[in-house]
Structures are given as C-alpha cells and as structure tokens.
Coordinates of C-alpha atoms and ligand atoms in Angstrom, one line a residue:
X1 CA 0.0 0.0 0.0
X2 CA 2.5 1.8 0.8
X3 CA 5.1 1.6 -1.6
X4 CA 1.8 2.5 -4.4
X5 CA 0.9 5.2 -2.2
X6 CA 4.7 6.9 -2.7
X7 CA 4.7 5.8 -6.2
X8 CA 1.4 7.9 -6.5
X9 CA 2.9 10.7 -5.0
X10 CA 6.0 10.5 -7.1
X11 CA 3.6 10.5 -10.1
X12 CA 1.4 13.7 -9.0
X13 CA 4.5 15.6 -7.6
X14 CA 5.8 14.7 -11.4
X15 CA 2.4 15.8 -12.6
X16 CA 2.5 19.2 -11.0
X17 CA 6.4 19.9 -11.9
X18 CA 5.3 19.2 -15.8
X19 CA 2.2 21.2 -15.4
X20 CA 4.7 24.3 -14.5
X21 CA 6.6 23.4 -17.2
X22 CA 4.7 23.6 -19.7
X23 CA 2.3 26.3 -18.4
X24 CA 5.3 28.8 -18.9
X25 CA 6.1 27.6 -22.1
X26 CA 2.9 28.2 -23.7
X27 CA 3.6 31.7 -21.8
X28 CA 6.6 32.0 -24.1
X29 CA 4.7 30.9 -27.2
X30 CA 2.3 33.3 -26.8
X31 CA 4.6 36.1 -26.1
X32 CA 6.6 35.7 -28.9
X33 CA 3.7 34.5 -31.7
X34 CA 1.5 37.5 -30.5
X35 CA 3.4 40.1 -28.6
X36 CA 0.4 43.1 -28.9
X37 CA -2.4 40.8 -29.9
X38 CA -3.0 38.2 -26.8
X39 CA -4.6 39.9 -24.4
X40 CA -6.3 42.4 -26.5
X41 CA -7.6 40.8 -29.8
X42 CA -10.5 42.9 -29.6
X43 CA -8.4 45.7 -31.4
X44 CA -6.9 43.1 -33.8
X45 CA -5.8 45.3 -37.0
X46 CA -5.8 42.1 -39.2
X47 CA -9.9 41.3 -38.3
X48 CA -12.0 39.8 -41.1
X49 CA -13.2 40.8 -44.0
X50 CA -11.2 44.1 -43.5
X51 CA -10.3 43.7 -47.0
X52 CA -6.3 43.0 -47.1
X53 CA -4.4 43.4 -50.4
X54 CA -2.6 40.5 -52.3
X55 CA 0.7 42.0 -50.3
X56 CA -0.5 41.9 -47.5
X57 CA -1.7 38.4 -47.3
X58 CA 1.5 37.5 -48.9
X59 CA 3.3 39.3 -45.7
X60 CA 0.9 37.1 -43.8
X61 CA 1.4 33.6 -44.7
X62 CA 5.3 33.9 -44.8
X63 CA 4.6 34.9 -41.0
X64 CA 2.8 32.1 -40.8
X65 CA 5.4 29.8 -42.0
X66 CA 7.7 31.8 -39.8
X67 CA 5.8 30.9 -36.5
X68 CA 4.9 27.8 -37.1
X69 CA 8.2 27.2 -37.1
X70 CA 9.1 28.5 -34.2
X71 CA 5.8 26.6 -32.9
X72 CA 7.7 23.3 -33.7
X73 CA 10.9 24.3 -31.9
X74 CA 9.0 25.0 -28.9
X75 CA 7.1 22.3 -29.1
X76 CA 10.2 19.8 -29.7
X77 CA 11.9 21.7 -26.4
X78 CA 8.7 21.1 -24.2
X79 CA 9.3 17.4 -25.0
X80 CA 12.6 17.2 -24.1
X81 CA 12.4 19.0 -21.0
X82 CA 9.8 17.1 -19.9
X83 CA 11.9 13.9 -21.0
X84 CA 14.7 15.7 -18.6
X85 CA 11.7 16.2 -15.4
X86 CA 11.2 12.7 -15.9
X87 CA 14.7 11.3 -15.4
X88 CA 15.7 14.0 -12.5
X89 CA 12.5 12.7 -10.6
X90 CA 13.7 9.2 -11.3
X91 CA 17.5 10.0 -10.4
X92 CA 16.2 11.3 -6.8
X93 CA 13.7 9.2 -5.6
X94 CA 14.5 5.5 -7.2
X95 CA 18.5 5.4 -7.1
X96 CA 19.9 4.5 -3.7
X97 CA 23.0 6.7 -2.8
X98 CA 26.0 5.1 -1.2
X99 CA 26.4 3.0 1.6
X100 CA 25.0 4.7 5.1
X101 CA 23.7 7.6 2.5
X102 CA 19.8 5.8 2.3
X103 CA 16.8 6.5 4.5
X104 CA 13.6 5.9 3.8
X105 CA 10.5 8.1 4.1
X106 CA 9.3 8.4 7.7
X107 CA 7.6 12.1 7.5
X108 CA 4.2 11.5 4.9
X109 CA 2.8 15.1 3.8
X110 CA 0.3 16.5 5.8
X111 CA -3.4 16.5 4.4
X112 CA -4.4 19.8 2.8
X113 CA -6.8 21.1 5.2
X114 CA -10.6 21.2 4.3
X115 CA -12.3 23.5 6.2
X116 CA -15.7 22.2 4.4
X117 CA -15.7 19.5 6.9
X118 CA -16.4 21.5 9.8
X119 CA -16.5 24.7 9.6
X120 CA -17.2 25.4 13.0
X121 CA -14.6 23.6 14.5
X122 CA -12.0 24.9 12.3
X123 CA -13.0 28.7 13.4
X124 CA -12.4 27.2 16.9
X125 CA -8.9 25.9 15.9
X126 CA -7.6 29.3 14.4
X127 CA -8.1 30.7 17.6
X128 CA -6.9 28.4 20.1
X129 CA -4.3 25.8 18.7
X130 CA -0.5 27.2 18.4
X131 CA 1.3 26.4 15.4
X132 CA -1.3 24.1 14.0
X133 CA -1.4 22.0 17.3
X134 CA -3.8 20.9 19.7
X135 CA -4.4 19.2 22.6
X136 CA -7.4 17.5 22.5
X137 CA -9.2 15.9 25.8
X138 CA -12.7 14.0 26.1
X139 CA -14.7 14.3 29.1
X140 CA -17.9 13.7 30.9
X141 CA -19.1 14.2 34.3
X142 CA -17.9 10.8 35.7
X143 CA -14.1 12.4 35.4
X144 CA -14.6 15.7 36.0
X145 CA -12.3 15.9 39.4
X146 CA -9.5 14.7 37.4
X147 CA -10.3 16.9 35.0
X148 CA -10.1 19.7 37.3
X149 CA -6.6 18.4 38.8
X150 CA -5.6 18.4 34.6
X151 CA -6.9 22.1 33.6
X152 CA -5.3 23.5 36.8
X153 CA -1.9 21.7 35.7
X154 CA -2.5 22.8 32.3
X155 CA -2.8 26.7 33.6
X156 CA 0.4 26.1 36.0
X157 CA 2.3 25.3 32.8
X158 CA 1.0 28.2 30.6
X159 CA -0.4 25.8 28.1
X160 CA -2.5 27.7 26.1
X161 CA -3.6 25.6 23.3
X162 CA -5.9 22.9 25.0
X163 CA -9.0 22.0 24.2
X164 CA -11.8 19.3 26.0
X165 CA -14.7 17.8 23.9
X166 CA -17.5 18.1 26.6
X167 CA -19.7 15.1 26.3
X168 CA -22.5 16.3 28.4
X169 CA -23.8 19.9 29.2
X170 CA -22.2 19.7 33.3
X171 CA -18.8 19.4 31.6
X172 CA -19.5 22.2 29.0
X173 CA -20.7 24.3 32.0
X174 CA -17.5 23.7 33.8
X175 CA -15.4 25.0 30.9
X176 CA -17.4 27.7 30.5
X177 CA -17.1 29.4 33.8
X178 CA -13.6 28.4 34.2
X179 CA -12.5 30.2 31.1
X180 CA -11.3 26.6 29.2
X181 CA -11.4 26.4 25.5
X182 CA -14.1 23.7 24.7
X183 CA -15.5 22.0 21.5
X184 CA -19.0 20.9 21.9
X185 CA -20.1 18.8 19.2
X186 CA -23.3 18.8 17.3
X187 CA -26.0 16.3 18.6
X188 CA -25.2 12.7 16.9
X189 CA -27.7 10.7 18.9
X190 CA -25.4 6.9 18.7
X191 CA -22.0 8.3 19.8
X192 CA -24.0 10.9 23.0
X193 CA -25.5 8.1 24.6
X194 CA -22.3 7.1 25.2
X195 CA -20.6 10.0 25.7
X196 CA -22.8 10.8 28.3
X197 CA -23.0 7.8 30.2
X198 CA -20.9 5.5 28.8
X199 CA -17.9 4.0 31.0
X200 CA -14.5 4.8 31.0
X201 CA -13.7 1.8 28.4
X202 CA -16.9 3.3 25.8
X203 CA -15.8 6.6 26.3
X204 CA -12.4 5.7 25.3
X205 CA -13.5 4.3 21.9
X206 CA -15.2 7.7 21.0
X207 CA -11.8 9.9 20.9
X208 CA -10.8 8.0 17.7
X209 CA -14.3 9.0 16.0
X210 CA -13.8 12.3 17.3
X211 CA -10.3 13.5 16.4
X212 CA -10.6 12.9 12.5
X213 CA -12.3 16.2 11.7
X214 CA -9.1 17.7 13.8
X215 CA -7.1 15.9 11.8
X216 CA -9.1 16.7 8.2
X217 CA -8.7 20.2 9.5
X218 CA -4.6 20.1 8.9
X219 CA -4.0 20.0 12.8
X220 CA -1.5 17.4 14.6
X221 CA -3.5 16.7 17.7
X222 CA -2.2 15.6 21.1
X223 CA -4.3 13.5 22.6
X224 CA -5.2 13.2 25.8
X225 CA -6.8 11.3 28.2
X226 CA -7.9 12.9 31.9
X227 CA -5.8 11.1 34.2
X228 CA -2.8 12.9 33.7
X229 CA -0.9 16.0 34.9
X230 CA 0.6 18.1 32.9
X231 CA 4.5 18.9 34.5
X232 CA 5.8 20.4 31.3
X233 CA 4.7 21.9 28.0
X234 CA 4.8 19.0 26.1
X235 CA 4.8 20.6 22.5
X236 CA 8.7 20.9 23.2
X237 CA 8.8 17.9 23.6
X238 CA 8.0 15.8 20.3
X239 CA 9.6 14.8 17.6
X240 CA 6.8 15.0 15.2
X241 CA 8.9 13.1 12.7
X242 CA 6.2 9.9 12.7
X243 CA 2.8 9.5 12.3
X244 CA 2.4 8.2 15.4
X245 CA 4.5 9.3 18.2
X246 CA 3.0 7.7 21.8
X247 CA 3.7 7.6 25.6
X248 CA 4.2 4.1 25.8
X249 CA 2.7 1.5 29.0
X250 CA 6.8 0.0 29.4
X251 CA 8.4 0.0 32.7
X252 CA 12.3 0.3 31.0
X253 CA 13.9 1.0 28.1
X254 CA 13.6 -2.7 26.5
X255 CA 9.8 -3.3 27.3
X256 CA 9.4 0.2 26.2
X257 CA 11.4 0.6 22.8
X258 CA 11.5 -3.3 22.3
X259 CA 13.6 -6.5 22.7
X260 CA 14.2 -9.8 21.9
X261 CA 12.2 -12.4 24.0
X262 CA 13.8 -15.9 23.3
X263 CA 11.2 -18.5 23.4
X264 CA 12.5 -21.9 24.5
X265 CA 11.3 -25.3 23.3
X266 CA 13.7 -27.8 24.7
X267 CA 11.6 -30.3 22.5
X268 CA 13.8 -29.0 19.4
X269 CA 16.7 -29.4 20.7
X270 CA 19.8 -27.2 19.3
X271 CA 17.2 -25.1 17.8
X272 CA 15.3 -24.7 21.0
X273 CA 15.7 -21.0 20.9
X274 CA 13.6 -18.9 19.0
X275 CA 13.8 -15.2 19.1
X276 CA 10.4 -13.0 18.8
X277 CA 9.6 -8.8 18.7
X278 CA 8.3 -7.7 21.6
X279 CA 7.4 -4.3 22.8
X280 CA 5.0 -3.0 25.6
X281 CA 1.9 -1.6 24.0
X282 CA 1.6 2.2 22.8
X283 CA -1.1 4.4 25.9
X284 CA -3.7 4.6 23.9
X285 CA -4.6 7.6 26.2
X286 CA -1.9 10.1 25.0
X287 CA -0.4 9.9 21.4
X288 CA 0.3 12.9 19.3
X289 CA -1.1 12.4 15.3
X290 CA 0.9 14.2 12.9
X291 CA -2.7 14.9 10.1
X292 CA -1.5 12.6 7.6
X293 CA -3.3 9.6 5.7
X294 CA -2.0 6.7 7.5
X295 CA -3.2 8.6 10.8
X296 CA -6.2 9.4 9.6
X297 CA -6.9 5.9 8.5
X298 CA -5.5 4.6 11.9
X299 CA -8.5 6.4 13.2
X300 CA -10.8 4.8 10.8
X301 CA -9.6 1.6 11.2
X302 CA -9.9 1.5 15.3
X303 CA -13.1 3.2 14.5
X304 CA -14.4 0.7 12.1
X305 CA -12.6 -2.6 14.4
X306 CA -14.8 -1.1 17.3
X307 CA -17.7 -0.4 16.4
X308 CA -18.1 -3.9 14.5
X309 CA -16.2 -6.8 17.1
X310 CA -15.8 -4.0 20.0
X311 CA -13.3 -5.0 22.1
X312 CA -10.8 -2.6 24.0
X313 CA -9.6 0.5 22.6
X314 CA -6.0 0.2 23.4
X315 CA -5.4 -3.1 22.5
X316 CA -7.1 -2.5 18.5
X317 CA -5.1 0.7 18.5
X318 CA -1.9 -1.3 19.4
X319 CA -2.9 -4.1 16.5
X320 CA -3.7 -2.2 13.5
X321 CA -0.3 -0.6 14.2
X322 CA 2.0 -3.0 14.5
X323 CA 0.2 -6.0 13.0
X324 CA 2.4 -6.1 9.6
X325 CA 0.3 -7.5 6.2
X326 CA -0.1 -11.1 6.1
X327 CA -2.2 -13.4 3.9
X328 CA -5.8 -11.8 3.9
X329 CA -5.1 -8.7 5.7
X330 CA -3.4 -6.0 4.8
X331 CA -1.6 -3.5 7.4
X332 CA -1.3 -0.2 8.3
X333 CA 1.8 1.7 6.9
X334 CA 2.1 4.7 9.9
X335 CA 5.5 5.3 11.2
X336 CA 5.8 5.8 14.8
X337 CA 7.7 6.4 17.4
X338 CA 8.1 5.8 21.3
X339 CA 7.8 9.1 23.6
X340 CA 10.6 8.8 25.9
X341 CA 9.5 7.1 29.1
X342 CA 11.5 9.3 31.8
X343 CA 9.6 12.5 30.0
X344 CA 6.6 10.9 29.6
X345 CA 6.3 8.9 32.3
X346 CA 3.2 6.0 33.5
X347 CA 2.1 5.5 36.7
X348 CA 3.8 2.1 37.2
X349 CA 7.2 3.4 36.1
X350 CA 6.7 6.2 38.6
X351 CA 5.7 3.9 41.1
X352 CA 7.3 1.2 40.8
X353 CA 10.9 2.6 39.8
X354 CA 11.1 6.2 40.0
X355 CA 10.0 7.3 43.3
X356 CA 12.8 4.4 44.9
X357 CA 15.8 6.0 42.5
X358 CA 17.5 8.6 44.4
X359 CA 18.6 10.2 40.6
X360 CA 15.9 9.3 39.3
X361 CA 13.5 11.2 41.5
X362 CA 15.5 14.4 40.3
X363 CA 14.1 14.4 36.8
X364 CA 11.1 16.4 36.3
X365 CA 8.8 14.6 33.8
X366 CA 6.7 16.2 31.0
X367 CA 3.5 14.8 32.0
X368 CA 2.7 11.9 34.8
X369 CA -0.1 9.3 33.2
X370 CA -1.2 7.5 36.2
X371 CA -3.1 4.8 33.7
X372 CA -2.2 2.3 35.9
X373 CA -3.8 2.6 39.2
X374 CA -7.3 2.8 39.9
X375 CA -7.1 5.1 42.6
X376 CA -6.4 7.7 40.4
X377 CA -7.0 11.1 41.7
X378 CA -4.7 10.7 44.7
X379 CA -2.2 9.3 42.7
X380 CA -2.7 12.7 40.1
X381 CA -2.5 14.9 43.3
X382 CA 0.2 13.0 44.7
X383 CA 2.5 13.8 41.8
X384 CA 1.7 17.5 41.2
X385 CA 2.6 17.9 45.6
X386 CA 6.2 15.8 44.6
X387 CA 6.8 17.4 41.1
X388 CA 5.5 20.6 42.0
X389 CA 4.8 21.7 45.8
X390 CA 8.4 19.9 46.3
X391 CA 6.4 17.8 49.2
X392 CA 9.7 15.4 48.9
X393 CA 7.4 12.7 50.7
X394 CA 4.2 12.7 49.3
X395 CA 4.8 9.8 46.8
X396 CA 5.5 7.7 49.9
X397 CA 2.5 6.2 51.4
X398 CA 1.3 4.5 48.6
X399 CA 1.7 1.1 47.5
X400 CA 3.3 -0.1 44.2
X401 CA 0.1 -0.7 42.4
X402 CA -3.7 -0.2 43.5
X403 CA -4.7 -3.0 46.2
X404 CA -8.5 -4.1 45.7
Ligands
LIG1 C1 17.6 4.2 28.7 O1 17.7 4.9 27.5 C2 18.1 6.3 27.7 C3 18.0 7.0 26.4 O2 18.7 6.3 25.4 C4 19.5 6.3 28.3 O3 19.9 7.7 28.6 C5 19.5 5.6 29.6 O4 20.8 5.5 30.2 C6 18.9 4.1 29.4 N1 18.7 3.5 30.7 C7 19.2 2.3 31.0 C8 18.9 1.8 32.3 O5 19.9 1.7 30.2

C-alpha cells in the first residue's frame, strides 16, 4: 500500500512539476507569436473581412510559416524537457545513494486542510491551537475531578492551546465558567448516549471518532486522556517526525522501545531457541497524530474494528499498528515512534521505579499518566505535591500498584 501510495505521490509531484513546465512555455509561445495581440484581440488590426491586399496576405502567410516554425521548436523543447523532469525525478527518488547515505521516508505530507468538513470547529482551531497544534481531551461528568486536577496543571504550565470535547452539558458548563477552551459537538444521537454515560472503556472508543475532523482540519493533535498532569509543555517535547508518536505502557527502556524475548522449546533441541519482537503496547490515552493519511486511517480503522467486534480501545489501536500485512489482511503503513518514558512517564514506572531512584526522583517529567492505578486522583495529586509543591514525601504512602 504503501510503496503504491509513494509511487502515486512521485507520479502527481511529477504531474505538478510538468504542469509548471509547460504552463510557462505556452507563456513564451504566446509572447513571442503575439506580442500586442493576446490579451487584446478585440483591437486586432488584421480582423476579417477588412479587406487585405494581395501584399499583404503574402506578408501574412510567410509569418505564418515563420511561426509555425518556431511553434515546432517549442514544441520539440517542451518534450525534451519534460523527458529531462522525468529522469531527475527518477535520479532522486529511485537510485539508492551510497552505503549509510539511504533513508527511507518516515515524515508523509500533511493532508491539505478542508475546512468544508467542519467549519465550525475549524474557526475554533484558528483561535486556540498554536502552530497548528492541539491538545485534544474527552470528558464527561464521571471524570470531571481529574479533569479539574488536569486544567489546573494545564494553567500552571502556561499551556495555552488545550481543548476538552464536553460530552454532556455539566462538563461544557465547567469549561465555560472556568475560562477553558471547549468543543461541543453537534448532537449525533449513537455516539452521545455514550458520551454521556458510557464507562471509561466506551468513552475511550469515541476519541478515535472524534479527532478525525481535527485531523481533516490540517492539525497534529495531542491526545489526551484525563488522568494525567501536565509537568511540562509538552509541545517541546516531540519529535513529530512519525505518524504516530505515543507515551508508551513500558516500565524500561527494552519493554518500552522493544527487545528480543527468546522463546525456548527444549523439544527441538539445538534449535530450542527462538527469538520473537516484543514491545509494551503504545497508551492509547496520550499519542500525538501528525494529520496525515496513515493517521487518519489509523483512526478509521480502530473506528471501524470497534464499532463492529468491540473489544478494547487500546489493544485494536496497538494491533492495526504494529500487525504487519499477512495473507488476507493487509496493514497499516504509519511510522511511529516511542515518547521517551522518563519524559513521559506512567504510573507504574513512577511507582514502581522512579519514586525508589534517588537520581531518578530528580528528573522532572513532562507529564505523569497515572493509567495504571485505579485510585487515580490521589495518585494525580500525589504527583503534582512531589513534582511541584516539592512535598519530597508525598509519593510515599502508597503502595506499588492499587490493592482491591
Ligand atoms: C535508557 O535509554 C536512555 C536514552 O537512550 C539512556 O539515557 C538511559 O541510560 C537508558 N537507561 C538504561 C537503564 O539503560
């Protein structure tokens, strides 16, 4: 898919470079063939049946002859430059250079925004994202204390282009009176029932249905989920040089940004080793989407997966990005990329690792995702007292993960 998606794109860039081309030389033809006459005929002096003498129609056709003539040339020279475009495109983008020279393509072009698709929204975004980015959050009322722990991070930091998707009128109230940018969507009965009531897990399916028009737009969204704190400003932070670029659910740098877990199967012997991929799965609750095609149909795929087998958000997220093409599927081509787990830290790391590190307790993260633990809010409030009241303590009391 792919590799005929770039070939496309090779084609059209080809198409457009041509297109120039030749648009300037038909400039030149009509310069040179009529110099006073092309964009005033109306005050031709040669206009019919003005009566010209045998002279002067001699005078005539041996211009004629003269300019087609020239018509030929130029037409012979638009060939072979367009013969030369063709080979330069081919020299640049087919031959591979030198040994340690060759990478391939991991940045896709951006969509070209279409405002058509929501108009509304797209008002909304001129005036609160920064640099064409956005953080995007989903809410409803079963959240809204974290959400209030998030916003008032979000304000600490100076953040100013953040944005919640109210799912119910208590949220959009909330906003409202404490001054927070907010996108309330127009009534589409199927997806508010369970925006408004649905459970965490529901909810959670809705953000991928929600951010394409952000996306369509010609924004790079950061999502966000509400259990997090915001430590840092995390746009100075990214790499934006993927598709996909996610906080990932790994405890260290090998479950995080992958290793090689043997498998052994003493049955075989001396080939009783066998060596697989592994990596923990990408946080579904706070990735960054560059607005290209593959994320766009990342969306639409999770979209599509969930609304047809359900399932749980995270895990079809994690599999129509990393499953690769096999016989009666085909995959999706995104590149991505692992947010760096000490900046962008989860609740288990923190918990489990950080807080009993003496250096690593010195480094301030960009955001703390406590997607781990259920008891959540204490947890939020217990990392904006370490990271930010300097309570040196107050990550103490709690256990590693959340006893039942
Ligand atoms: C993990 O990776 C980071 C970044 O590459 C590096 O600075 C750090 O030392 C690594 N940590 C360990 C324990 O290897």
């Amino acid at each position: 898919m792919a590799g005929r998606r770039d070939r496309f794109q090779q084609f059209s860039e080809r198409g457009i470079v041509i297109a120039i081309l030749v648009g300037i030389i038909i400039g030149c033809v009509c310069t040179i063939l009529l110099p006073n006459d092309f964009f005033n005929s109306g005050s031709s002096k040669v206009g019919p049946g003005s009566g010209e003498s045998p002279e002067q129609v001699k005078m005539l056709k041996s211009e004629f002859a003269i300019i087609s003539e020239k018509n030929a040339e130029l037409s012979k020279q638009v060939r072979e430059l367009t013969e030369k475009v063709l080979l330069a495109e081919e020299g640049t983008v087919i031959k591979a250079g030198p040994f340690g020279t060759v990478t391939g393509l991991r940045t896709n072009p951006t969509v070209v925004p279409d405002e058509s698709v929501n108009p509304r929204l797209a008002k909304l975004l001129e005036k609160v994202a920064v640099n064409k980015e956005i953080i995007v959050v989903l809410a409803n009322s079963n959240v809204k204390p974290m959400l209030e722990v998030q916003i008032a991070s979000v304000k600490r930091v100076g953040i100013q282009n953040y944005m919640v998707v109210p799912l119910d009128d208590s949220i959009e109230g909330f906003c409202k009176s404490n001054e927070v940018a907010y996108y309330k969507r127009d009534p589409d009965k199927a997806v508010d029932d369970v925006g408004k009531s649905g459970s965490g897990l529901a909810v959670s399916g809705l953000k991928f249905r929600v951010l394409r028009e952000f996306l369509q737009l010609g924004y790079g969204v950061l999502l966000s989920d509400v259990d997090i704190v915001f430590l840092q400003n995390p746009f100075g932070h990214l790499y934006r040089d993927s598709d996909v670029e996610s906080m990932s659910d790994g405890h260290d740098n090998n479950t995080a940004y992958g290793f090689n877990d043997v498998f052994d199967d003493p049955t075989m012997g001396q080939s009783r080793y066998v060596y697989t991929a592994r990596i923990w799965v990408f946080n579904s609750g706070f990735f960054y989407l560059r607005p290209t095609l593959p994320s766009i149909e990342l969306l639409d795929r999770v979209t599509d997966t969930l609304s047809k087998s359900g399932g749980w958000d995270q895990a079809v997220f994690n599999e129509h990005l990393f499953y690769p093409s096999h016989p009666g599927y085909t995959g999706l081509h995104a590149s991505k990329r692992v947010m760096d787990i000490y900046e962008f830290m989860n609740s288990r790391f923190l918990f489990k690792t950080v807080r009993k590190n003496q250096e690593l307790k010195k480094l301030k993260p960009v955001i703390v995702h406590v997607n781990y633990h259920r008891d959540k809010l204490i947890r939020m409030q217990a990392a904006v007292d370490f990271y930010v009241n300097g309570k040196q303590d107050a990550l103490d009391s709690f256990s590693d993960g959340t006893i039942e």
